[in-house]
Amino acid sequence: MKKIILLVSAAVVSIAASAQSITIVQKGQEVLSVSPSTVDEIVFSMDEPTGTVASGGSQAVNGKWCSIGTSITWYNNNVSTAGGRFTRGYQDRVMDRLAFKEFANVGDNGGCIAGSVNKPVEADYYSIEHGINDWGHGVAVGTIDDYINGTNNGTFAADYRRLIDKIYSLNPKAKVVLCTPRKGCGFSGYLPAHWYDEHKGIHLEDYAKLIRQIAEYESLPVADFFSLCGGDHNLVQLSIDEALHPNDDGYQLMANVLVKAFEKIIVE
């Protein structure tokens, strides 16, 4: 027999006298289902939890996650600057399901990948979200050969290599997820009118294709935000400012995609 402790502010429990199971739902997600015959006592508490639920909900991850990226990443720790247009970033939503032991957000508001090369901190897991600002500034994409050969020619590919090298210098055993850029457009002329338009001689998809090539070369998982986090029919509805920064629905889509990529490399 067991005791179940519930946080009354965070969970809903469904109990009936003739029920065949007791189900606990947290933030809309079922986290525990048990037979009443196995329960001695149900205790309701206002205290913060002291552990994680093992049979569903958040999975404890014994490691630190360093999240690298643009303002889309930066916003997670700066929600108050968004004027109430969304409530949480994608990282907090990821951690609803993957409870990393520690978390560091080194997102660069308005930054390109070159500006992130020296931002990573020592961690066990890393995610890289870059490309949209490089497109906005017209940074040359470069080629997979620029990445492989470390040409250091100022292209997106060359700077991606510098960033990856920095990560592995901090932790040679690091687990890394590469994220393609989320589709975006507008933002007062910073980007073109449509995500598929050419901008300064470059298409946003060119960065996404290169990132997939790098991932294949390095045998790293991809969180394909470009393909899975909004398209022509709904991108505006998933964004707070025309179609650049996500709203709550947009961030949740990103979190869903990133969780699946992380699950491929998490070490139990």
PDB file of C-alpha atoms in Angstrom:
ATOM      1  CA  MET A   1       0.000   0.000   0.000  1.00  0.00           C
ATOM      2  CA  LYS A   2       1.135   3.556  -0.651  1.00  0.00           C
ATOM      3  CA  LYS A   3       0.498   7.166   0.312  1.00  0.00           C
ATOM      4  CA  ILE A   4      -0.255   9.690  -2.458  1.00  0.00           C
ATOM      5  CA  ILE A   5       0.615  13.351  -1.819  1.00  0.00           C
ATOM      6  CA  LEU A   6      -1.093  15.886  -4.077  1.00  0.00           C
ATOM      7  CA  LEU A   7      -0.284  19.566  -4.613  1.00  0.00           C
ATOM      8  CA  VAL A   8      -3.693  21.160  -4.647  1.00  0.00           C
ATOM      9  CA  SER A   9      -2.559  24.113  -6.758  1.00  0.00           C
ATOM     10  CA  ALA A  10      -1.021  21.979  -9.477  1.00  0.00           C
ATOM     11  CA  ALA A  11      -3.000  18.764  -9.771  1.00  0.00           C
ATOM     12  CA  VAL A  12      -6.516  17.453 -10.270  1.00  0.00           C
ATOM     13  CA  VAL A  13      -7.485  14.054  -8.933  1.00  0.00           C
ATOM     14  CA  SER A  14     -10.503  12.139 -10.180  1.00  0.00           C
ATOM     15  CA  ILE A  15     -11.948   9.846  -7.476  1.00  0.00           C
ATOM     16  CA  ALA A  16     -15.181   7.890  -7.393  1.00  0.00           C
ATOM     17  CA  ALA A  17     -16.368   5.394  -4.808  1.00  0.00           C
ATOM     18  CA  SER A  18     -16.697   2.695  -7.405  1.00  0.00           C
ATOM     19  CA  ALA A  19     -13.703   3.788  -9.465  1.00  0.00           C
ATOM     20  CA  GLN A  20     -11.344   1.175 -10.788  1.00  0.00           C
ATOM     21  CA  SER A  21      -8.456   3.656 -10.783  1.00  0.00           C
ATOM     22  CA  ILE A  22      -7.361   6.982  -9.327  1.00  0.00           C
ATOM     23  CA  THR A  23      -6.003   9.356 -11.973  1.00  0.00           C
ATOM     24  CA  ILE A  24      -3.895  12.440 -11.295  1.00  0.00           C
ATOM     25  CA  VAL A  25      -3.748  15.111 -14.001  1.00  0.00           C
ATOM     26  CA  GLN A  26      -1.158  17.901 -13.852  1.00  0.00           C
ATOM     27  CA  LYS A  27      -1.262  20.824 -16.291  1.00  0.00           C
ATOM     28  CA  GLY A  28      -3.612  18.853 -18.525  1.00  0.00           C
ATOM     29  CA  GLN A  29      -1.385  15.777 -18.626  1.00  0.00           C
ATOM     30  CA  GLU A  30      -2.016  12.483 -16.844  1.00  0.00           C
ATOM     31  CA  VAL A  31       0.899  11.864 -14.490  1.00  0.00           C
ATOM     32  CA  LEU A  32      -0.305   8.944 -12.374  1.00  0.00           C
ATOM     33  CA  SER A  33      -3.001   6.273 -12.467  1.00  0.00           C
ATOM     34  CA  VAL A  34      -3.295   3.692  -9.668  1.00  0.00           C
ATOM     35  CA  SER A  35      -5.782   1.195  -8.328  1.00  0.00           C
ATOM     36  CA  PRO A  36      -7.625   2.365  -5.170  1.00  0.00           C
ATOM     37  CA  SER A  37      -6.856  -0.980  -3.519  1.00  0.00           C
ATOM     38  CA  THR A  38      -3.155  -0.077  -3.496  1.00  0.00           C
ATOM     39  CA  VAL A  39      -3.611   3.304  -1.767  1.00  0.00           C
ATOM     40  CA  ASP A  40      -3.650   3.791   2.011  1.00  0.00           C
ATOM     41  CA  GLU A  41      -4.061   7.540   2.112  1.00  0.00           C
ATOM     42  CA  ILE A  42      -4.372  10.619  -0.118  1.00  0.00           C
ATOM     43  CA  VAL A  43      -2.753  13.759   1.354  1.00  0.00           C
ATOM     44  CA  PHE A  44      -3.412  17.202  -0.130  1.00  0.00           C
ATOM     45  CA  SER A  45      -0.548  19.685   0.335  1.00  0.00           C
ATOM     46  CA  MET A  46       0.341  23.255  -0.663  1.00  0.00           C
ATOM     47  CA  ASP A  47       4.067  22.485  -0.428  1.00  0.00           C
ATOM     48  CA  GLU A  48       6.381  22.227  -3.397  1.00  0.00           C
ATOM     49  CA  PRO A  49       7.119  18.659  -4.498  1.00  0.00           C
ATOM     50  CA  THR A  50      10.304  17.061  -3.184  1.00  0.00           C
ATOM     51  CA  GLY A  51      10.718  14.544  -6.004  1.00  0.00           C
ATOM     52  CA  THR A  52       9.487  13.551  -9.421  1.00  0.00           C
ATOM     53  CA  VAL A  53       6.648  11.234 -10.358  1.00  0.00           C
ATOM     54  CA  ALA A  54       8.212   8.094 -11.727  1.00  0.00           C
ATOM     55  CA  SER A  55       5.173   6.607 -13.443  1.00  0.00           C
ATOM     56  CA  GLY A  56       4.437   9.386 -15.958  1.00  0.00           C
ATOM     57  CA  GLY A  57       4.659  13.148 -16.277  1.00  0.00           C
ATOM     58  CA  SER A  58       8.084  14.709 -16.012  1.00  0.00           C
ATOM     59  CA  GLN A  59      11.122  12.512 -16.573  1.00  0.00           C
ATOM     60  CA  ALA A  60      14.090  13.390 -14.379  1.00  0.00           C
ATOM     61  CA  VAL A  61      17.246  13.968 -16.461  1.00  0.00           C
ATOM     62  CA  ASN A  62      20.517  13.710 -14.564  1.00  0.00           C
ATOM     63  CA  GLY A  63      22.398  16.452 -16.361  1.00  0.00           C
ATOM     64  CA  LYS A  64      22.601  20.152 -17.190  1.00  0.00           C
ATOM     65  CA  TRP A  65      21.057  21.633 -20.336  1.00  0.00           C
ATOM     66  CA  CYS A  66      22.584  24.690 -22.008  1.00  0.00           C
ATOM     67  CA  SER A  67      20.181  26.322 -24.463  1.00  0.00           C
ATOM     68  CA  ILE A  68      21.866  28.390 -27.206  1.00  0.00           C
ATOM     69  CA  GLY A  69      20.038  30.586 -29.691  1.00  0.00           C
ATOM     70  CA  THR A  70      18.371  33.812 -30.741  1.00  0.00           C
ATOM     71  CA  SER A  71      15.758  35.996 -29.035  1.00  0.00           C
ATOM     72  CA  ILE A  72      13.329  33.108 -29.523  1.00  0.00           C
ATOM     73  CA  THR A  73      15.526  31.262 -27.014  1.00  0.00           C
ATOM     74  CA  TRP A  74      16.389  34.333 -24.915  1.00  0.00           C
ATOM     75  CA  TYR A  75      12.709  35.111 -24.253  1.00  0.00           C
ATOM     76  CA  ASN A  76      12.302  32.043 -22.003  1.00  0.00           C
ATOM     77  CA  ASN A  77      14.043  33.890 -19.158  1.00  0.00           C
ATOM     78  CA  ASN A  78      12.708  37.287 -20.155  1.00  0.00           C
ATOM     79  CA  VAL A  79       8.973  36.677 -20.513  1.00  0.00           C
ATOM     80  CA  SER A  80       8.188  39.945 -18.696  1.00  0.00           C
ATOM     81  CA  THR A  81       9.573  41.920 -21.642  1.00  0.00           C
ATOM     82  CA  ALA A  82       6.927  40.477 -23.973  1.00  0.00           C
ATOM     83  CA  GLY A  83       4.078  42.506 -22.500  1.00  0.00           C
ATOM     84  CA  GLY A  84       1.895  39.513 -21.729  1.00  0.00           C
ATOM     85  CA  ARG A  85       1.828  38.271 -25.324  1.00  0.00           C
ATOM     86  CA  PHE A  86       2.921  34.815 -24.195  1.00  0.00           C
ATOM     87  CA  THR A  87       3.454  33.178 -20.818  1.00  0.00           C
ATOM     88  CA  ARG A  88       6.426  30.820 -21.198  1.00  0.00           C
ATOM     89  CA  GLY A  89       9.191  29.963 -23.623  1.00  0.00           C
ATOM     90  CA  TYR A  90       9.885  26.604 -25.200  1.00  0.00           C
ATOM     91  CA  GLN A  91      12.539  25.586 -22.657  1.00  0.00           C
ATOM     92  CA  ASP A  92      10.222  25.720 -19.641  1.00  0.00           C
ATOM     93  CA  ARG A  93       7.726  23.688 -21.623  1.00  0.00           C
ATOM     94  CA  VAL A  94      10.394  21.105 -22.462  1.00  0.00           C
ATOM     95  CA  MET A  95      11.213  20.834 -18.776  1.00  0.00           C
ATOM     96  CA  ASP A  96       7.571  20.047 -17.993  1.00  0.00           C
ATOM     97  CA  ARG A  97       8.414  16.691 -19.553  1.00  0.00           C
ATOM     98  CA  LEU A  98      12.199  16.443 -19.233  1.00  0.00           C
ATOM     99  CA  ALA A  99      13.289  17.720 -15.833  1.00  0.00           C
ATOM    100  CA  PHE A 100      16.967  18.508 -16.353  1.00  0.00           C
ATOM    101  CA  LYS A 101      18.929  18.772 -13.125  1.00  0.00           C
ATOM    102  CA  GLU A 102      20.202  22.219 -14.146  1.00  0.00           C
ATOM    103  CA  PHE A 103      19.440  24.662 -16.936  1.00  0.00           C
ATOM    104  CA  ALA A 104      21.340  27.583 -18.484  1.00  0.00           C
ATOM    105  CA  ASN A 105      19.864  29.882 -21.115  1.00  0.00           C
ATOM    106  CA  VAL A 106      22.515  31.693 -23.164  1.00  0.00           C
ATOM    107  CA  GLY A 107      20.142  32.934 -25.860  1.00  0.00           C
ATOM    108  CA  ASP A 108      21.323  36.112 -27.584  1.00  0.00           C
ATOM    109  CA  ASN A 109      18.600  38.690 -28.201  1.00  0.00           C
ATOM    110  CA  GLY A 110      19.026  39.756 -31.823  1.00  0.00           C
ATOM    111  CA  GLY A 111      22.212  37.728 -32.209  1.00  0.00           C
ATOM    112  CA  CYS A 112      23.579  35.663 -35.071  1.00  0.00           C
ATOM    113  CA  ILE A 113      25.440  32.402 -34.659  1.00  0.00           C
ATOM    114  CA  ALA A 114      28.844  34.128 -34.692  1.00  0.00           C
ATOM    115  CA  GLY A 115      27.883  35.961 -31.510  1.00  0.00           C
ATOM    116  CA  SER A 116      27.067  32.710 -29.729  1.00  0.00           C
ATOM    117  CA  VAL A 117      30.420  30.997 -30.255  1.00  0.00           C
ATOM    118  CA  ASN A 118      31.721  31.997 -26.819  1.00  0.00           C
ATOM    119  CA  LYS A 119      28.420  31.892 -24.945  1.00  0.00           C
ATOM    120  CA  PRO A 120      28.041  28.177 -24.099  1.00  0.00           C
ATOM    121  CA  VAL A 121      28.720  27.111 -20.522  1.00  0.00           C
ATOM    122  CA  GLU A 122      29.782  23.662 -19.398  1.00  0.00           C
ATOM    123  CA  ALA A 123      26.843  21.274 -19.562  1.00  0.00           C
ATOM    124  CA  ASP A 124      25.839  17.727 -20.425  1.00  0.00           C
ATOM    125  CA  TYR A 125      23.174  18.573 -23.013  1.00  0.00           C
ATOM    126  CA  TYR A 126      23.064  21.407 -25.538  1.00  0.00           C
ATOM    127  CA  SER A 127      20.543  22.692 -28.055  1.00  0.00           C
ATOM    128  CA  ILE A 128      21.347  25.201 -30.809  1.00  0.00           C
ATOM    129  CA  GLU A 129      18.616  27.412 -32.299  1.00  0.00           C
ATOM    130  CA  HIS A 130      20.074  29.743 -34.912  1.00  0.00           C
ATOM    131  CA  GLY A 131      19.497  30.828 -38.490  1.00  0.00           C
ATOM    132  CA  ILE A 132      16.657  33.346 -38.464  1.00  0.00           C
ATOM    133  CA  ASN A 133      18.842  36.345 -37.542  1.00  0.00           C
ATOM    134  CA  ASP A 134      21.615  35.260 -39.872  1.00  0.00           C
ATOM    135  CA  TRP A 135      18.975  35.330 -42.613  1.00  0.00           C
ATOM    136  CA  GLY A 136      17.810  38.756 -41.481  1.00  0.00           C
ATOM    137  CA  HIS A 137      21.377  40.088 -41.693  1.00  0.00           C
ATOM    138  CA  GLY A 138      22.150  38.291 -44.931  1.00  0.00           C
ATOM    139  CA  VAL A 139      24.984  36.153 -43.535  1.00  0.00           C
ATOM    140  CA  ALA A 140      26.258  33.838 -46.259  1.00  0.00           C
ATOM    141  CA  VAL A 141      25.160  30.261 -45.617  1.00  0.00           C
ATOM    142  CA  GLY A 142      28.340  28.577 -46.784  1.00  0.00           C
ATOM    143  CA  THR A 143      28.630  24.866 -47.497  1.00  0.00           C
ATOM    144  CA  ILE A 144      29.030  21.628 -45.623  1.00  0.00           C
ATOM    145  CA  ASP A 145      32.673  21.717 -46.759  1.00  0.00           C
ATOM    146  CA  ASP A 146      33.100  25.032 -44.937  1.00  0.00           C
ATOM    147  CA  TYR A 147      31.893  23.259 -41.830  1.00  0.00           C
ATOM    148  CA  ILE A 148      33.950  20.089 -42.316  1.00  0.00           C
ATOM    149  CA  ASN A 149      37.160  21.936 -43.127  1.00  0.00           C
ATOM    150  CA  GLY A 150      36.725  24.688 -40.533  1.00  0.00           C
ATOM    151  CA  THR A 151      37.406  27.333 -43.154  1.00  0.00           C
ATOM    152  CA  ASN A 152      36.654  30.207 -40.748  1.00  0.00           C
ATOM    153  CA  ASN A 153      35.436  32.353 -43.639  1.00  0.00           C
ATOM    154  CA  GLY A 154      32.595  34.086 -41.788  1.00  0.00           C
ATOM    155  CA  THR A 155      29.833  31.947 -43.261  1.00  0.00           C
ATOM    156  CA  PHE A 156      27.050  30.440 -41.183  1.00  0.00           C
ATOM    157  CA  ALA A 157      28.570  27.000 -41.798  1.00  0.00           C
ATOM    158  CA  ALA A 158      32.022  28.059 -40.602  1.00  0.00           C
ATOM    159  CA  ASP A 159      30.662  29.711 -37.461  1.00  0.00           C
ATOM    160  CA  TYR A 160      28.501  26.686 -36.746  1.00  0.00           C
ATOM    161  CA  ARG A 161      31.721  24.639 -36.715  1.00  0.00           C
ATOM    162  CA  ARG A 162      33.295  27.105 -34.288  1.00  0.00           C
ATOM    163  CA  LEU A 163      30.283  26.776 -31.978  1.00  0.00           C
ATOM    164  CA  ILE A 164      30.287  22.983 -32.105  1.00  0.00           C
ATOM    165  CA  ASP A 165      34.032  22.961 -31.404  1.00  0.00           C
ATOM    166  CA  LYS A 166      33.453  25.253 -28.411  1.00  0.00           C
ATOM    167  CA  ILE A 167      30.821  22.898 -27.009  1.00  0.00           C
ATOM    168  CA  TYR A 168      33.046  19.849 -27.290  1.00  0.00           C
ATOM    169  CA  SER A 169      35.952  21.760 -25.754  1.00  0.00           C
ATOM    170  CA  LEU A 170      33.759  22.290 -22.692  1.00  0.00           C
ATOM    171  CA  ASN A 171      32.538  18.708 -22.621  1.00  0.00           C
ATOM    172  CA  PRO A 172      33.877  16.127 -25.097  1.00  0.00           C
ATOM    173  CA  LYS A 173      30.977  13.831 -24.159  1.00  0.00           C
ATOM    174  CA  ALA A 174      28.272  16.464 -24.647  1.00  0.00           C
ATOM    175  CA  LYS A 175      24.925  15.446 -26.140  1.00  0.00           C
ATOM    176  CA  VAL A 176      23.831  18.019 -28.722  1.00  0.00           C
ATOM    177  CA  VAL A 177      20.572  18.702 -30.553  1.00  0.00           C
ATOM    178  CA  LEU A 178      20.629  20.916 -33.641  1.00  0.00           C
ATOM    179  CA  CYS A 179      17.490  22.967 -34.302  1.00  0.00           C
ATOM    180  CA  THR A 180      16.540  24.239 -37.726  1.00  0.00           C
ATOM    181  CA  PRO A 181      15.252  27.836 -37.688  1.00  0.00           C
ATOM    182  CA  ARG A 182      11.541  28.320 -37.177  1.00  0.00           C
ATOM    183  CA  LYS A 183       9.867  29.860 -40.215  1.00  0.00           C
ATOM    184  CA  GLY A 184       9.504  33.626 -39.899  1.00  0.00           C
ATOM    185  CA  CYS A 185       8.709  36.762 -41.882  1.00  0.00           C
ATOM    186  CA  GLY A 186       7.888  40.434 -41.534  1.00  0.00           C
ATOM    187  CA  PHE A 187       8.900  42.177 -38.305  1.00  0.00           C
ATOM    188  CA  SER A 188       8.828  45.709 -39.732  1.00  0.00           C
ATOM    189  CA  GLY A 189      10.872  44.818 -42.790  1.00  0.00           C
ATOM    190  CA  TYR A 190      13.606  42.949 -40.956  1.00  0.00           C
ATOM    191  CA  LEU A 191      12.491  39.860 -42.868  1.00  0.00           C
ATOM    192  CA  PRO A 192      10.644  39.616 -46.193  1.00  0.00           C
ATOM    193  CA  ALA A 193       6.868  39.383 -46.489  1.00  0.00           C
ATOM    194  CA  HIS A 194       6.871  35.578 -46.675  1.00  0.00           C
ATOM    195  CA  TRP A 195       9.111  32.946 -45.097  1.00  0.00           C
ATOM    196  CA  TYR A 196       9.715  31.408 -48.524  1.00  0.00           C
ATOM    197  CA  ASP A 197      10.845  34.668 -50.189  1.00  0.00           C
ATOM    198  CA  GLU A 198      14.449  35.325 -51.095  1.00  0.00           C
ATOM    199  CA  HIS A 199      16.102  37.829 -48.759  1.00  0.00           C
ATOM    200  CA  LYS A 200      19.480  39.356 -49.618  1.00  0.00           C
ATOM    201  CA  GLY A 201      19.974  36.562 -52.099  1.00  0.00           C
ATOM    202  CA  ILE A 202      19.269  33.796 -49.557  1.00  0.00           C
ATOM    203  CA  HIS A 203      16.298  31.606 -48.652  1.00  0.00           C
ATOM    204  CA  LEU A 204      15.655  30.693 -45.008  1.00  0.00           C
ATOM    205  CA  GLU A 205      15.434  27.062 -46.037  1.00  0.00           C
ATOM    206  CA  ASP A 206      19.105  27.205 -47.097  1.00  0.00           C
ATOM    207  CA  TYR A 207      20.100  27.458 -43.422  1.00  0.00           C
ATOM    208  CA  ALA A 208      17.752  24.619 -42.495  1.00  0.00           C
ATOM    209  CA  LYS A 209      19.231  22.374 -45.203  1.00  0.00           C
ATOM    210  CA  LEU A 210      22.766  23.085 -44.032  1.00  0.00           C
ATOM    211  CA  ILE A 211      21.889  22.328 -40.396  1.00  0.00           C
ATOM    212  CA  ARG A 212      20.444  18.978 -41.440  1.00  0.00           C
ATOM    213  CA  GLN A 213      23.666  18.251 -43.352  1.00  0.00           C
ATOM    214  CA  ILE A 214      25.769  19.105 -40.294  1.00  0.00           C
ATOM    215  CA  ALA A 215      23.589  16.888 -38.132  1.00  0.00           C
ATOM    216  CA  GLU A 216      24.030  13.993 -40.539  1.00  0.00           C
ATOM    217  CA  TYR A 217      27.790  14.533 -40.696  1.00  0.00           C
ATOM    218  CA  GLU A 218      28.078  14.637 -36.882  1.00  0.00           C
ATOM    219  CA  SER A 219      25.371  11.979 -36.229  1.00  0.00           C
ATOM    220  CA  LEU A 220      23.349  14.414 -34.125  1.00  0.00           C
ATOM    221  CA  PRO A 221      19.559  14.581 -33.743  1.00  0.00           C
ATOM    222  CA  VAL A 222      17.603  17.437 -35.321  1.00  0.00           C
ATOM    223  CA  ALA A 223      14.686  19.338 -33.848  1.00  0.00           C
ATOM    224  CA  ASP A 224      13.170  20.398 -37.161  1.00  0.00           C
ATOM    225  CA  PHE A 225      11.413  23.618 -36.198  1.00  0.00           C
ATOM    226  CA  PHE A 226      11.471  24.706 -39.851  1.00  0.00           C
ATOM    227  CA  SER A 227       9.369  21.771 -41.017  1.00  0.00           C
ATOM    228  CA  LEU A 228       7.143  21.196 -37.988  1.00  0.00           C
ATOM    229  CA  CYS A 229       6.461  24.503 -36.202  1.00  0.00           C
ATOM    230  CA  GLY A 230       4.199  26.490 -38.507  1.00  0.00           C
ATOM    231  CA  GLY A 231       3.572  27.052 -42.206  1.00  0.00           C
ATOM    232  CA  ASP A 232       1.948  29.490 -44.564  1.00  0.00           C
ATOM    233  CA  HIS A 233      -1.573  28.732 -43.309  1.00  0.00           C
ATOM    234  CA  ASN A 234      -0.935  29.253 -39.578  1.00  0.00           C
ATOM    235  CA  LEU A 235       2.416  30.941 -38.933  1.00  0.00           C
ATOM    236  CA  VAL A 236       0.849  34.300 -38.108  1.00  0.00           C
ATOM    237  CA  GLN A 237      -1.578  32.626 -35.693  1.00  0.00           C
ATOM    238  CA  LEU A 238       1.400  31.018 -33.917  1.00  0.00           C
ATOM    239  CA  SER A 239       3.329  34.288 -33.513  1.00  0.00           C
ATOM    240  CA  ILE A 240       3.178  37.482 -31.467  1.00  0.00           C
ATOM    241  CA  ASP A 241       4.618  39.980 -33.953  1.00  0.00           C
ATOM    242  CA  GLU A 242       3.543  39.251 -37.503  1.00  0.00           C
ATOM    243  CA  ALA A 243       5.468  35.975 -37.833  1.00  0.00           C
ATOM    244  CA  LEU A 244       8.821  36.044 -36.057  1.00  0.00           C
ATOM    245  CA  HIS A 245       8.542  35.326 -32.316  1.00  0.00           C
ATOM    246  CA  PRO A 246       6.194  32.520 -31.202  1.00  0.00           C
ATOM    247  CA  ASN A 247       3.156  32.883 -28.968  1.00  0.00           C
ATOM    248  CA  ASP A 248       2.149  30.235 -26.416  1.00  0.00           C
ATOM    249  CA  ASP A 249       0.898  27.842 -29.092  1.00  0.00           C
ATOM    250  CA  GLY A 250       4.014  28.422 -31.174  1.00  0.00           C
ATOM    251  CA  TYR A 251       6.336  27.798 -28.255  1.00  0.00           C
ATOM    252  CA  GLN A 252       4.458  24.633 -27.331  1.00  0.00           C
ATOM    253  CA  LEU A 253       4.949  23.256 -30.838  1.00  0.00           C
ATOM    254  CA  MET A 254       8.665  23.943 -30.554  1.00  0.00           C
ATOM    255  CA  ALA A 255       8.819  22.232 -27.166  1.00  0.00           C
ATOM    256  CA  ASN A 256       7.035  19.153 -28.511  1.00  0.00           C
ATOM    257  CA  VAL A 257       9.546  18.829 -31.338  1.00  0.00           C
ATOM    258  CA  LEU A 258      12.584  19.422 -29.116  1.00  0.00           C
ATOM    259  CA  VAL A 259      11.455  16.880 -26.509  1.00  0.00           C
ATOM    260  CA  LYS A 260      11.364  14.148 -29.149  1.00  0.00           C
ATOM    261  CA  ALA A 261      14.858  15.066 -30.323  1.00  0.00           C
ATOM    262  CA  PHE A 262      16.240  15.065 -26.778  1.00  0.00           C
ATOM    263  CA  GLU A 263      14.677  11.695 -26.050  1.00  0.00           C
ATOM    264  CA  LYS A 264      16.963  10.171 -28.681  1.00  0.00           C
ATOM    265  CA  ILE A 265      20.113  11.076 -26.736  1.00  0.00           C
ATOM    266  CA  ILE A 266      19.147  11.189 -23.061  1.00  0.00           C
ATOM    267  CA  VAL A 267      21.346   8.953 -20.939  1.00  0.00           C
ATOM    268  CA  GLU A 268      19.394   7.218 -18.173  1.00  0.00           C
TER     269      GLU A 268
END
